[in-house]
């Protein structure tokens, strides 16, 4: 049985004072408040949903870990990304302390027949569904959702602003996206049933963002496909002035990044820090986090996480 993390960080005076009295930043890096008495917290990294940057789940986990480390709390991110089922079972068995994940996927793992649709409904249902001993912290502002996007040139050529506009010319255009979009009911099948939009062809591609022949973005920019399913957390949308088509019929369901914790091992002071990070993680900032990860300047994901925390003002870098 792991020891409960108690007021071991200089009797929690560093955390207590800074969190309570200073809205931001959380701490100053490097921190001298690290206590040898505080047990290490284990954070599981979630698998990224289909169509999302494969590193995003690990990135999010590293962000929470970096914030805790900056506050003098020992934290480690598990090396292998976990499914929602494994994250939940790990927490329930006492094999982990903190599990960031995606709200709809976590809820589906607990309640496969859920009827919750809006992000608020999903979070509420998740809180009701988690086992005893597990708590759901504040959901991040970031929302992950499928986006059908086109280039500005294609939008102008066909006068496209919404998926309803796309439906009028859908049979003339090729659509690209991950295998998951082709398979799920609210993907390609829903596009046909809800919008009567059946593309000329569907090309299975991944959001690799590396310019390879299998890269969804580059296929769109080369006009090999004219429409792409690129998720809202991808910086490629803003960076390439892509045009997201409005989903007027709400076919695609959004989900938030959310944290589950073992409430027996994660005390209130630590929860406050985690919630502060979630409060800064908007959809735009999640995209920016992914953007930083594409920068070869950083050596690993933990460096990217720390850079992002500094950039948004949650952690202050020392001179």
Coordinates of C-alpha atoms in Angstrom, one line a residue:
X1 CA 0.0 0.0 0.0
X2 CA 1.4 3.4 -1.0
X3 CA 1.8 6.0 1.6
X4 CA -0.6 8.9 1.3
X5 CA 1.0 12.1 0.1
X6 CA 0.7 14.4 3.1
X7 CA 2.2 17.7 4.1
X8 CA 5.7 16.5 3.5
X9 CA 6.8 19.4 1.2
X10 CA 8.2 21.6 4.0
X11 CA 5.0 20.9 5.9
X12 CA 3.2 21.8 2.7
X13 CA 4.1 25.4 3.3
X14 CA 5.5 25.9 -0.2
X15 CA 2.4 24.4 -1.9
X16 CA 0.0 25.9 0.6
X17 CA 1.3 29.4 0.4
X18 CA 1.9 29.6 -3.4
X19 CA -1.3 27.8 -4.4
X20 CA -3.5 29.7 -2.0
X21 CA -2.0 33.2 -2.3
X22 CA -0.5 33.4 -5.8
X23 CA -2.9 32.6 -8.7
X24 CA 0.0 32.2 -11.2
X25 CA 2.6 31.0 -11.7
X26 CA 2.4 27.8 -9.6
X27 CA 6.0 27.8 -8.7
X28 CA 9.4 29.0 -9.8
X29 CA 11.7 26.6 -11.7
X30 CA 14.0 25.2 -10.5
X31 CA 12.3 24.5 -7.2
X32 CA 14.2 23.9 -4.0
X33 CA 11.1 22.5 -2.3
X34 CA 11.5 18.9 -3.2
X35 CA 11.1 16.7 -0.2
X36 CA 12.7 13.3 0.2
X37 CA 9.7 12.3 2.4
X38 CA 7.0 12.8 -0.3
X39 CA 6.1 9.5 -2.1
X40 CA 6.2 9.5 -5.8
X41 CA 2.9 9.8 -7.7
X42 CA 2.3 7.7 -10.8
X43 CA 0.6 9.2 -13.8
X44 CA -0.7 7.0 -16.6
X45 CA -0.6 8.3 -20.1
X46 CA -3.8 7.8 -22.2
X47 CA -3.8 6.4 -25.7
X48 CA -4.6 9.2 -28.1
X49 CA -8.1 8.8 -29.7
X50 CA -8.2 7.7 -33.4
X51 CA -7.3 10.6 -35.6
X52 CA -5.4 12.6 -32.9
X53 CA -1.7 13.1 -32.8
X54 CA -0.3 9.8 -31.5
X55 CA 1.9 11.6 -29.0
X56 CA -0.9 13.8 -27.5
X57 CA -1.9 11.5 -24.7
X58 CA 1.6 11.2 -23.5
X59 CA 2.1 15.0 -23.9
X60 CA -0.9 15.7 -21.7
X61 CA 0.4 13.3 -19.0
X62 CA 3.8 15.0 -19.1
X63 CA 2.3 18.4 -18.6
X64 CA 0.6 17.4 -15.4
X65 CA 3.8 15.6 -14.3
X66 CA 6.0 18.7 -15.1
X67 CA 3.7 20.9 -13.0
X68 CA 3.9 18.6 -10.0
X69 CA 7.7 18.3 -10.3
X70 CA 8.0 22.1 -10.5
X71 CA 6.1 22.2 -7.2
X72 CA 8.5 19.8 -5.6
X73 CA 6.3 16.7 -5.9
X74 CA 7.9 13.6 -7.3
X75 CA 5.9 12.3 -10.3
X76 CA 6.5 9.7 -13.0
X77 CA 4.6 9.1 -16.2
X78 CA 4.2 5.4 -17.1
X79 CA 6.1 4.6 -20.3
X80 CA 3.4 2.8 -22.2
X81 CA 0.1 4.6 -23.0
X82 CA -2.9 2.9 -21.6
X83 CA -6.4 2.2 -22.8
X84 CA -9.3 3.8 -20.7
X85 CA -10.1 0.4 -19.3
X86 CA -6.5 -0.1 -18.2
X87 CA -6.3 3.4 -16.6
X88 CA -9.5 2.8 -14.7
X89 CA -8.5 -0.7 -13.5
X90 CA -5.1 0.6 -12.5
X91 CA -6.6 3.3 -10.3
X92 CA -9.1 0.9 -8.8
X93 CA -6.3 -1.6 -8.0
X94 CA -4.0 1.0 -6.4
X95 CA -1.5 0.7 -9.1
X96 CA -1.6 4.4 -10.1
X97 CA -2.5 7.8 -8.7
X98 CA -3.5 10.1 -11.6
X99 CA -5.0 9.3 -15.0
X100 CA -5.5 12.0 -17.5
X101 CA -7.8 10.9 -20.3
X102 CA -10.5 11.8 -22.7
X103 CA -13.9 12.1 -21.1
X104 CA -16.1 10.3 -23.7
X105 CA -13.7 7.4 -24.0
X106 CA -13.5 7.0 -20.2
X107 CA -17.3 7.1 -19.9
X108 CA -17.7 4.6 -22.7
X109 CA -15.3 2.2 -20.9
X110 CA -17.5 2.5 -17.7
X111 CA -20.9 2.8 -19.3
X112 CA -21.0 1.5 -22.9
X113 CA -24.7 2.2 -23.3
X114 CA -24.4 5.8 -22.2
X115 CA -26.7 8.3 -23.9
X116 CA -24.8 11.4 -22.8
X117 CA -23.9 13.6 -25.8
X118 CA -22.8 17.1 -24.8
X119 CA -19.5 17.6 -23.1
X120 CA -21.3 18.7 -19.9
X121 CA -23.5 15.6 -19.9
X122 CA -20.5 13.4 -20.4
X123 CA -18.6 14.9 -17.5
X124 CA -21.6 14.6 -15.2
X125 CA -22.2 11.0 -16.2
X126 CA -18.5 10.2 -15.7
X127 CA -18.6 11.5 -12.2
X128 CA -21.6 9.3 -11.5
X129 CA -20.0 6.2 -13.1
X130 CA -16.5 6.2 -11.5
X131 CA -15.9 3.5 -8.8
X132 CA -15.7 4.5 -5.2
X133 CA -12.3 5.8 -4.3
X134 CA -11.8 7.6 -7.7
X135 CA -12.5 11.3 -8.1
X136 CA -13.0 13.3 -11.3
X137 CA -11.2 16.6 -11.2
X138 CA -12.1 19.7 -13.2
X139 CA -12.3 19.1 -16.9
X140 CA -9.9 20.9 -19.1
X141 CA -11.4 23.6 -21.3
X142 CA -9.9 21.8 -24.3
X143 CA -12.3 19.9 -26.5
X144 CA -11.3 17.2 -28.9
X145 CA -13.7 16.7 -31.9
X146 CA -13.5 15.6 -35.5
X147 CA -13.3 18.4 -38.0
X148 CA -13.9 18.2 -41.7
X149 CA -11.5 20.8 -43.1
X150 CA -10.7 22.0 -46.6
X151 CA -8.1 24.4 -48.0
X152 CA -9.0 28.0 -48.5
X153 CA -8.9 27.4 -52.2
X154 CA -11.4 24.6 -52.1
X155 CA -13.7 26.5 -49.8
X156 CA -13.7 29.4 -52.2
X157 CA -14.1 27.2 -55.3
X158 CA -17.2 25.4 -54.0
X159 CA -18.4 28.1 -51.6
X160 CA -18.0 25.9 -48.5
X161 CA -18.8 27.0 -45.0
X162 CA -20.6 24.0 -43.6
X163 CA -21.0 20.3 -44.0
X164 CA -24.4 21.1 -45.5
X165 CA -22.6 23.1 -48.2
X166 CA -20.2 20.2 -48.7
X167 CA -23.1 17.7 -49.2
X168 CA -24.0 19.5 -52.4
X169 CA -20.7 18.6 -54.0
X170 CA -19.6 15.7 -51.9
X171 CA -19.7 13.2 -54.7
X172 CA -17.1 15.2 -56.6
X173 CA -14.5 15.3 -53.8
X174 CA -12.3 12.8 -52.1
X175 CA -12.2 12.6 -48.3
X176 CA -9.2 11.5 -46.2
X177 CA -9.0 10.4 -42.6
X178 CA -7.9 7.7 -40.2
X179 CA -9.3 4.2 -40.3
X180 CA -11.4 4.9 -37.2
X181 CA -13.4 7.6 -39.0
X182 CA -14.2 5.1 -41.8
X183 CA -15.4 2.5 -39.2
X184 CA -17.3 4.5 -36.5
X185 CA -21.0 5.2 -36.8
X186 CA -20.6 9.0 -36.3
X187 CA -17.9 9.0 -39.0
X188 CA -18.3 8.2 -42.6
X189 CA -21.5 6.4 -42.1
X190 CA -23.0 9.3 -40.2
X191 CA -21.9 11.7 -42.8
X192 CA -24.0 9.8 -45.3
X193 CA -27.1 9.3 -43.1
X194 CA -27.2 12.7 -41.5
X195 CA -26.0 14.9 -44.3
X196 CA -26.5 12.7 -47.4
X197 CA -22.8 13.3 -48.1
X198 CA -21.1 10.4 -49.8
X199 CA -17.6 11.3 -51.0
X200 CA -16.2 10.2 -54.4
X201 CA -13.8 8.0 -52.4
X202 CA -12.4 7.7 -48.9
X203 CA -8.6 7.5 -48.5
X204 CA -7.3 6.1 -45.2
X205 CA -4.5 8.3 -44.0
X206 CA -3.0 9.3 -40.6
X207 CA -2.3 12.7 -39.0
X208 CA 1.5 12.2 -39.1
X209 CA 2.4 15.8 -39.9
X210 CA 5.7 14.7 -41.3
X211 CA 5.2 15.2 -45.1
X212 CA 5.2 11.5 -45.9
X213 CA 3.0 9.9 -48.5
X214 CA 0.7 8.6 -45.7
X215 CA 0.3 12.0 -44.1
X216 CA -3.3 13.3 -44.1
X217 CA -2.3 16.9 -44.0
X218 CA 0.1 16.7 -46.9
X219 CA -2.4 14.8 -49.0
X220 CA -4.9 17.6 -48.5
X221 CA -2.3 20.3 -49.3
X222 CA -1.3 18.4 -52.5
X223 CA -5.0 18.2 -53.5
X224 CA -4.8 14.4 -53.5
X225 CA -7.8 14.7 -51.3
X226 CA -10.1 17.7 -51.0
X227 CA -11.5 17.1 -47.6
X228 CA -9.8 15.9 -44.4
X229 CA -10.9 14.7 -41.0
X230 CA -8.4 16.6 -38.8
X231 CA -9.2 16.9 -35.1
X232 CA -9.6 20.3 -33.3
X233 CA -6.4 19.8 -31.3
X234 CA -4.2 19.7 -34.4
X235 CA -2.2 22.9 -34.9
X236 CA -2.2 22.1 -38.7
X237 CA -5.6 23.8 -39.0
X238 CA -4.5 27.2 -37.9
X239 CA -1.0 26.9 -39.3
X240 CA -2.2 26.2 -42.8
X241 CA -5.2 28.5 -42.8
X242 CA -7.5 25.4 -43.3
X243 CA -11.3 26.0 -43.2
X244 CA -13.2 23.9 -40.7
X245 CA -16.7 23.2 -42.0
X246 CA -19.5 23.9 -39.5
X247 CA -21.2 20.7 -38.2
X248 CA -24.7 22.2 -38.2
X249 CA -26.3 18.8 -37.3
X250 CA -23.9 18.0 -34.5
X251 CA -22.8 14.7 -36.0
X252 CA -19.4 14.8 -34.3
X253 CA -19.3 14.7 -30.5
X254 CA -16.7 16.6 -28.6
X255 CA -14.9 15.4 -25.5
X256 CA -12.7 17.1 -22.9
X257 CA -9.4 16.2 -21.4
X258 CA -10.2 15.2 -17.8
X259 CA -8.3 13.9 -14.8
X260 CA -9.2 10.9 -12.7
X261 CA -7.3 10.5 -9.4
X262 CA -7.1 8.1 -6.5
X263 CA -8.5 10.3 -3.8
X264 CA -6.7 8.4 -1.1
X265 CA -3.2 9.3 -2.5
X266 CA -3.7 12.7 -4.1
X267 CA -4.3 15.4 -1.5
X268 CA -6.2 18.6 -1.9
X269 CA -3.0 20.7 -2.4
X270 CA -2.0 18.6 -5.3
X271 CA -5.5 18.5 -6.8
X272 CA -5.4 22.3 -6.8
X273 CA -2.3 22.3 -9.0
X274 CA -3.7 19.7 -11.3
X275 CA -6.9 21.8 -11.7
X276 CA -4.9 24.9 -12.4
X277 CA -3.2 23.2 -15.3
X278 CA -6.5 21.9 -16.6
X279 CA -7.9 25.5 -16.4
X280 CA -5.2 26.7 -18.8
X281 CA -5.5 23.8 -21.2
X282 CA -8.0 25.3 -23.8
X283 CA -8.5 23.8 -27.2
X284 CA -6.2 26.5 -28.6
X285 CA -3.5 25.7 -26.0
X286 CA -3.8 21.9 -26.6
X287 CA -3.1 22.7 -30.3
X288 CA -0.2 24.8 -29.2
X289 CA 1.1 22.0 -27.0
X290 CA 1.0 19.7 -30.0
X291 CA 2.8 22.4 -32.1
X292 CA 5.6 22.6 -29.5
X293 CA 6.0 18.8 -29.8
X294 CA 6.7 19.2 -33.5
X295 CA 9.6 21.5 -32.8
X296 CA 12.9 19.6 -32.9
X297 CA 14.4 22.1 -30.5
X298 CA 13.1 20.1 -27.5
X299 CA 14.8 16.8 -26.6
X300 CA 11.8 14.9 -25.3
X301 CA 8.1 15.3 -24.3
X302 CA 8.9 16.3 -20.7
X303 CA 10.9 19.3 -22.1
X304 CA 7.9 20.2 -24.3
X305 CA 5.6 20.0 -21.3
X306 CA 7.8 22.3 -19.2
X307 CA 8.2 24.8 -22.1
X308 CA 4.4 24.9 -22.5
X309 CA 3.8 25.5 -18.7
X310 CA 6.3 28.4 -18.9
X311 CA 4.7 29.8 -22.0
X312 CA 1.2 29.9 -20.5
X313 CA 2.5 31.4 -17.3
X314 CA 1.8 28.6 -14.9
X315 CA 5.5 28.0 -14.2
X316 CA 8.1 30.7 -14.1
X317 CA 11.5 29.9 -15.4
X318 CA 14.4 31.3 -13.3
X319 CA 17.0 33.5 -15.0

